[in-house]
Coordinates of C-alpha atoms and ligand atoms in Angstrom, one line a residue:
M249 CA 0.9 3.7 6.6
I250 CA 2.9 3.7 3.4
T251 CA 1.3 1.9 0.3
F252 CA 3.0 1.2 -2.9
K253 CA 0.5 0.3 -5.6
G254 CA 1.5 -1.0 -9.0
I255 CA 4.8 0.8 -8.8
E256 CA 7.2 0.6 -11.8
V257 CA 10.5 2.4 -12.0
K258 CA 12.5 2.6 -15.2
Y259 CA 16.0 3.8 -16.0
G260 CA 15.7 4.5 -19.8
D261 CA 14.2 1.3 -21.2
F262 CA 15.4 -0.8 -18.2
V263 CA 12.7 -1.7 -15.8
A264 CA 14.3 -1.7 -12.4
I265 CA 11.1 -2.2 -10.3
K266 CA 8.2 -4.2 -11.7
D267 CA 4.6 -3.8 -10.5
L268 CA 5.4 -3.4 -6.8
D269 CA 2.5 -3.8 -4.3
L270 CA 3.6 -3.3 -0.7
T271 CA 2.2 -1.9 2.5
I272 CA 4.3 -0.7 5.4
K273 CA 2.5 -0.1 8.7
E274 CA 2.8 2.9 11.0
G275 CA 5.7 2.7 13.4
E276 CA 7.1 -0.4 11.8
F277 CA 10.8 -1.2 11.5
F278 CA 10.7 -2.5 7.9
S279 CA 13.7 -3.7 5.9
F280 CA 14.3 -4.1 2.2
L281 CA 16.6 -7.0 1.8
G282 CA 18.2 -8.3 -1.4
P283 CA 21.5 -8.7 -3.2
S284 CA 23.2 -5.7 -4.8
G285 CA 21.2 -4.5 -7.8
S286 CA 17.9 -6.0 -6.8
G287 CA 16.2 -2.6 -6.7
K288 CA 16.1 -1.7 -3.0
T289 CA 17.6 1.8 -3.4
T290 CA 15.3 2.4 -6.4
V291 CA 12.2 1.8 -4.3
L292 CA 13.6 4.1 -1.6
R293 CA 14.3 6.8 -4.2
A294 CA 10.7 6.6 -5.4
L295 CA 9.4 7.0 -1.9
T296 CA 11.6 9.9 -1.0
G297 CA 11.0 11.7 -4.3
L298 CA 14.5 11.4 -5.7
S299 CA 13.1 9.6 -8.6
R300 CA 9.7 9.3 -10.2
P301 CA 7.9 6.0 -10.9
S302 CA 6.7 5.5 -14.5
Q303 CA 3.6 3.8 -13.2
G304 CA 1.6 3.3 -10.0
T305 CA 1.0 5.4 -6.8
I306 CA 2.6 5.8 -3.5
M307 CA 0.4 6.8 -0.6
V308 CA 1.4 8.0 2.9
A309 CA -1.6 7.8 5.2
D310 CA -4.3 9.1 2.9
N311 CA -2.1 11.3 0.8
D312 CA -1.0 10.5 -2.7
I313 CA 2.7 11.6 -2.7
T314 CA 3.7 10.0 -6.0
H315 CA 4.4 13.4 -7.6
K316 CA 5.0 15.6 -4.5
S317 CA 8.2 17.5 -4.1
I318 CA 10.9 16.0 -1.8
E319 CA 10.5 18.8 0.8
K320 CA 6.8 18.1 1.2
R321 CA 7.2 14.4 2.0
Q322 CA 8.6 14.8 5.5
I323 CA 11.0 11.9 5.1
G324 CA 14.4 11.8 6.8
I325 CA 17.1 10.0 4.8
V326 CA 20.5 8.5 5.7
F327 CA 22.7 7.0 3.1
Q328 CA 25.6 4.6 3.1
S329 CA 28.1 7.4 2.5
Y330 CA 27.4 9.9 5.2
A331 CA 26.9 12.8 2.8
L332 CA 27.5 15.4 5.5
F333 CA 28.4 19.0 4.6
P334 CA 32.3 18.9 4.9
T335 CA 32.8 22.6 5.5
M336 CA 30.3 22.8 8.3
N337 CA 31.0 21.6 11.9
V338 CA 28.8 18.9 13.5
Y339 CA 26.4 21.4 15.1
E340 CA 25.8 23.2 11.8
N341 CA 25.3 19.9 10.0
I342 CA 22.6 18.8 12.4
A343 CA 21.0 22.2 12.6
Y344 CA 20.9 22.7 8.8
G345 CA 17.3 21.4 8.3
L346 CA 16.0 23.6 11.1
K347 CA 17.8 26.7 9.8
V348 CA 16.2 26.2 6.4
R349 CA 12.9 26.2 8.2
K350 CA 13.8 29.6 9.7
M351 CA 13.5 28.3 13.3
S352 CA 14.8 30.7 16.0
R353 CA 18.4 30.4 17.2
Q354 CA 17.3 29.2 20.7
A355 CA 14.8 26.7 19.4
I356 CA 17.4 25.3 17.1
Q357 CA 19.9 24.9 19.9
K358 CA 17.3 23.2 22.1
T359 CA 16.3 20.8 19.4
V360 CA 19.9 19.9 18.4
Y361 CA 20.8 19.3 22.1
E362 CA 17.8 17.0 22.6
I363 CA 18.7 14.8 19.6
V364 CA 22.4 14.8 20.4
D365 CA 21.8 13.5 23.9
K366 CA 19.7 10.7 22.5
I367 CA 22.2 9.5 20.0
D368 CA 25.4 9.3 22.0
L369 CA 27.3 12.2 20.6
S370 CA 28.9 14.5 23.2
R371 CA 28.4 18.3 23.3
E372 CA 32.2 18.7 22.8
Q373 CA 31.9 16.9 19.5
L374 CA 29.5 19.5 18.2
Q375 CA 32.2 22.1 17.4
K376 CA 34.4 19.6 15.6
K377 CA 34.6 19.4 11.8
V378 CA 32.9 16.3 10.5
S379 CA 36.3 15.2 9.0
E380 CA 37.6 15.0 12.6
L381 CA 35.1 12.3 13.5
S382 CA 35.3 8.5 13.0
G383 CA 33.1 6.8 10.5
G384 CA 30.7 5.6 13.3
Q385 CA 30.5 9.2 14.7
Q386 CA 29.9 10.6 11.3
Q387 CA 27.0 8.2 10.7
R388 CA 25.6 9.2 14.1
V389 CA 25.6 12.8 12.9
A390 CA 23.9 11.8 9.7
I391 CA 21.2 10.0 11.7
A392 CA 20.8 13.1 14.0
R393 CA 20.5 15.3 11.0
A394 CA 17.8 13.1 9.5
L395 CA 15.8 13.0 12.8
V396 CA 16.1 16.6 14.0
T397 CA 13.4 17.8 11.7
K398 CA 11.0 15.2 13.2
P399 CA 10.2 13.4 9.9
K400 CA 7.2 11.1 9.7
I401 CA 9.3 8.4 8.0
L402 CA 13.0 7.6 8.4
C403 CA 14.8 5.9 5.4
L404 CA 18.2 4.3 6.0
D405 CA 20.0 3.0 2.9
E406 CA 22.8 0.6 4.0
P407 CA 23.8 3.0 6.7
L408 CA 26.2 0.7 8.4
S409 CA 28.0 -1.0 5.5
N410 CA 31.0 1.3 5.6
L411 CA 31.7 0.5 9.2
D412 CA 33.8 -2.4 10.7
A413 CA 31.9 -5.4 12.1
K414 CA 32.2 -4.5 15.7
L415 CA 30.9 -0.9 15.3
R416 CA 28.2 -2.2 12.9
H417 CA 26.8 -4.4 15.6
K418 CA 26.9 -1.6 18.2
L419 CA 25.2 0.9 16.0
R420 CA 22.7 -1.6 14.9
T421 CA 21.5 -2.1 18.5
E422 CA 21.5 1.7 19.0
L423 CA 19.5 2.2 15.9
K424 CA 16.9 -0.3 17.0
M425 CA 16.6 1.4 20.4
L426 CA 16.4 4.8 18.9
Q427 CA 13.6 3.7 16.5
R428 CA 11.7 2.2 19.5
D429 CA 12.2 5.5 21.4
F430 CA 10.9 7.7 18.6
G431 CA 8.3 5.2 17.3
I432 CA 9.1 6.5 13.8
T433 CA 8.2 4.4 10.8
T434 CA 11.6 3.2 9.5
I435 CA 12.6 1.7 6.3
Y436 CA 16.0 0.0 6.4
V437 CA 17.8 -1.1 3.2
T438 CA 20.4 -3.8 3.5
H439 CA 21.9 -6.7 1.6
D440 CA 22.9 -8.3 5.0
Q441 CA 20.5 -11.1 6.0
E442 CA 21.5 -11.2 9.6
E443 CA 21.0 -7.4 9.9
A444 CA 17.5 -7.6 8.5
L445 CA 16.6 -10.6 10.6
T446 CA 17.8 -9.1 13.8
L447 CA 16.4 -5.5 13.4
S448 CA 13.1 -5.8 11.6
D449 CA 9.5 -6.1 12.5
R450 CA 9.0 -7.2 8.9
I451 CA 11.1 -7.7 5.8
A452 CA 10.6 -7.4 2.1
V453 CA 12.9 -9.6 0.0
F454 CA 13.8 -8.3 -3.5
D455 CA 15.4 -10.0 -6.4
E456 CA 16.0 -8.4 -9.8
G457 CA 13.3 -5.8 -9.3
N458 CA 10.7 -8.3 -8.1
L459 CA 9.3 -8.5 -4.6
Q460 CA 9.8 -12.1 -3.5
Q461 CA 8.3 -12.2 -0.1
V462 CA 7.1 -10.0 2.7
G463 CA 7.0 -11.4 6.3
T464 CA 8.3 -11.3 9.8
P465 CA 11.9 -12.5 10.3
R466 CA 10.6 -15.8 11.6
E467 CA 8.4 -16.3 8.6
I468 CA 11.1 -15.4 6.1
Y469 CA 13.6 -17.6 7.9
Q470 CA 11.4 -20.6 8.5
E471 CA 9.0 -20.5 5.6
P472 CA 10.9 -19.0 2.6
A473 CA 8.2 -18.5 -0.1
T474 CA 10.4 -18.9 -3.1
E475 CA 13.5 -20.7 -4.1
F476 CA 15.4 -17.4 -4.3
V477 CA 14.5 -16.5 -0.7
A478 CA 15.4 -20.0 0.6
N479 CA 18.8 -19.7 -1.0
F480 CA 19.4 -16.1 -0.1
I481 CA 18.6 -16.5 3.6
G482 CA 21.0 -19.3 3.9
E483 CA 20.9 -21.9 6.7
V484 CA 18.4 -23.8 4.7
N485 CA 19.1 -27.4 3.8
K486 CA 19.0 -28.1 0.1
V487 CA 19.2 -31.7 -1.3
S488 CA 18.2 -33.3 -4.6
G489 CA 14.8 -35.0 -4.7
N490 CA 16.5 -38.4 -5.1
A491 CA 18.9 -37.8 -2.2
F492 CA 15.9 -36.8 0.0
L493 CA 14.0 -40.0 -0.8
S494 CA 17.0 -42.2 0.1
M495 CA 17.5 -40.5 3.4
V496 CA 13.9 -40.7 4.7
D497 CA 12.4 -43.8 6.1
A498 CA 8.9 -43.1 4.8
T499 CA 6.9 -43.0 1.6
I500 CA 6.5 -39.4 0.6
D501 CA 5.3 -37.8 -2.5
I502 CA 7.9 -35.5 -4.0
D503 CA 9.2 -34.5 -7.4
T504 CA 12.6 -36.2 -7.8
N505 CA 13.5 -33.7 -10.6
R506 CA 13.5 -30.8 -8.2
D507 CA 15.5 -29.9 -5.1
V508 CA 14.1 -30.3 -1.7
Y509 CA 14.5 -27.4 0.9
M510 CA 14.2 -27.9 4.7
M511 CA 14.6 -25.5 7.6
I512 CA 15.0 -27.6 10.6
N513 CA 15.0 -26.5 14.2
D514 CA 14.0 -27.8 17.6
I515 CA 10.3 -28.1 16.8
D516 CA 11.5 -30.9 14.5
V517 CA 13.7 -32.7 17.0
Q518 CA 11.0 -34.3 19.1
H519 CA 9.0 -37.2 17.7
S520 CA 5.6 -36.4 16.5
D521 CA 2.9 -38.1 14.4
N522 CA 3.0 -37.7 10.6
A523 CA 6.5 -36.4 10.9
I524 CA 9.2 -37.6 8.5
P525 CA 12.2 -39.1 10.3
I526 CA 15.7 -38.5 9.1
T527 CA 18.4 -40.4 11.0
G528 CA 22.1 -39.9 11.0
I529 CA 25.2 -39.3 13.1
I530 CA 26.0 -35.9 14.7
D531 CA 29.0 -34.9 12.6
D532 CA 29.7 -31.4 13.9
I533 CA 28.5 -29.0 16.6
E534 CA 28.7 -25.2 16.7
Y535 CA 27.7 -23.2 19.7
F536 CA 26.2 -19.7 19.2
G537 CA 25.3 -18.5 22.6
F538 CA 21.6 -19.1 22.7
Y539 CA 21.4 -21.8 20.1
I540 CA 23.4 -24.8 18.9
K541 CA 23.8 -25.7 15.3
Y542 CA 24.2 -29.4 14.5
A543 CA 25.4 -31.1 11.3
L544 CA 23.7 -34.5 10.9
K545 CA 25.4 -36.9 8.5
T546 CA 22.6 -39.1 7.0
N547 CA 22.8 -42.7 6.0
N548 CA 23.4 -41.6 2.4
N549 CA 26.2 -39.2 3.4
E550 CA 24.3 -36.0 3.0
I551 CA 24.9 -33.2 5.6
I552 CA 21.7 -31.8 7.1
K553 CA 22.0 -28.8 9.4
F554 CA 19.6 -28.1 12.2
I555 CA 19.5 -25.8 15.2
T556 CA 18.2 -26.2 18.8
F557 CA 17.6 -23.2 21.1
L558 CA 19.0 -23.4 24.5
D559 CA 15.8 -22.5 26.4
A560 CA 15.9 -24.4 29.7
Q561 CA 12.5 -26.0 29.5
R562 CA 13.1 -28.2 26.6
A563 CA 16.7 -28.0 25.6
I564 CA 17.6 -31.1 23.6
T565 CA 21.3 -31.6 23.1
F566 CA 23.4 -34.2 21.3
E567 CA 26.9 -35.4 21.6
R568 CA 29.3 -35.5 18.6
G569 CA 29.2 -39.0 17.1
A570 CA 25.9 -39.8 18.6
Q571 CA 23.0 -41.2 16.5
A572 CA 20.2 -38.7 16.2
T573 CA 16.9 -38.4 14.4
V574 CA 15.0 -35.3 13.4
Y575 CA 11.3 -35.4 12.7
I576 CA 10.2 -33.0 10.0
Q577 CA 6.7 -31.9 9.6
P578 CA 5.7 -32.6 6.0
N579 CA 4.7 -29.0 5.4
R580 CA 8.2 -27.9 6.2
V581 CA 9.6 -29.9 3.3
K582 CA 9.5 -27.5 0.4
Q583 CA 9.8 -27.8 -3.3
Y584 CA 9.6 -24.7 -5.4
S585 CA 8.3 -24.6 -9.0
V586 CA 10.6 -22.9 -11.4
Ligands
ADP869 N1 20.9 5.8 -12.4 C1 20.7 4.5 -13.0 N2 20.8 4.3 -14.3 C2 20.6 3.1 -14.8 N3 20.5 2.0 -14.1 C3 20.4 2.1 -12.8 C4 20.6 3.4 -12.1 N4 20.5 3.2 -10.8 C5 20.3 1.8 -10.7 N5 20.2 1.2 -11.8 C6 20.0 -0.2 -12.1 O1 18.8 -0.6 -11.4 C7 18.9 -1.9 -10.8 C8 18.5 -1.7 -9.3 O2 19.5 -0.8 -8.7 P1 19.4 -0.4 -7.2 O3 18.1 0.0 -6.9 O4 20.5 0.6 -6.9 O5 19.7 -1.8 -6.4 P2 20.2 -2.1 -4.9 O6 19.9 -0.8 -4.1 O7 19.3 -3.2 -4.5 O8 21.6 -2.5 -5.0 C9 20.3 -2.3 -11.0 O9 20.3 -3.2 -12.1 C10 21.1 -1.1 -11.4 O10 22.2 -1.4 -12.2
MG870 MG1 21.4 0.2 -3.0

């Protein structure tokens, strides 16, 4: 278990991380999600020992590591830029951390081969220079190098963002499987919502050095805790208070001076008591494999998006141009105070 308690990190006078309290569980795949400059890397640097917090403590299990040296923390790190040793071949790059530990030649070879087999690099590639490898292969080497010393925690800072979309998807799936295999507590930094939602057990969302929300992908997606999270995750419907009142056929207590946010999916498509009906015409349909995204044009010409999952039991589908009603639970209509 990793615990950040009252962590503040400064660059000169600039406070990059403010009073962070956060707990990451053993074996969890945990993501730091937020826009560029929100402080994700700064938190990771404090955890790995690359920078020192000005306040607070970081605990790993029962050990206070706030001021421990990097070497003593047993943390593997992979950065966006592969940061491999360019003059060494692939084998030497992966073996480096073991050599430093003065492991025997045979033990090093055995350990390197074990890891290489797991991460889909071939034995032939081991003798190549790192510059002869593709970006994806180089990033695999970086991951192997981080894992070979059997760290307790693996930190990945935007490890896939230099790769093209197809490779990014492939490596993302591999990473998730690797993490399951090793059961290693993993912290994954990304600015990509979809990446965080698909990979993570839980996500921490950051904005301007402040932790906005911690939750499972489903919680973050369906119940964004702040206006920032609602906007950042996307897919959320945002209408003005007045527009909302004129599209619903019910008396409902909302503040017309503030925007209304709604995440609508198939739990809102079937009629239920106390629900708020919104009626319109299906204006557009997008198919995404296991779900369908609909755009509903309301009687006051707002576009409301909602999704239905294509699970066979209760698949509800609509035709384009058909009249449709969604029934939103009142607690899923959110207004955030500023
Ligand atoms: N070495 C540094 N010196 C001064 N400011 C920095 C330094 N590193 C990061 N910052 C600032 O701290 C904030 C958080 O940066 P960072 O943790 O790198 O964000 P992220 O990883 O989310 O993109 C940003 O405003 C950034 O400009
Ligand atoms: Mg960063």
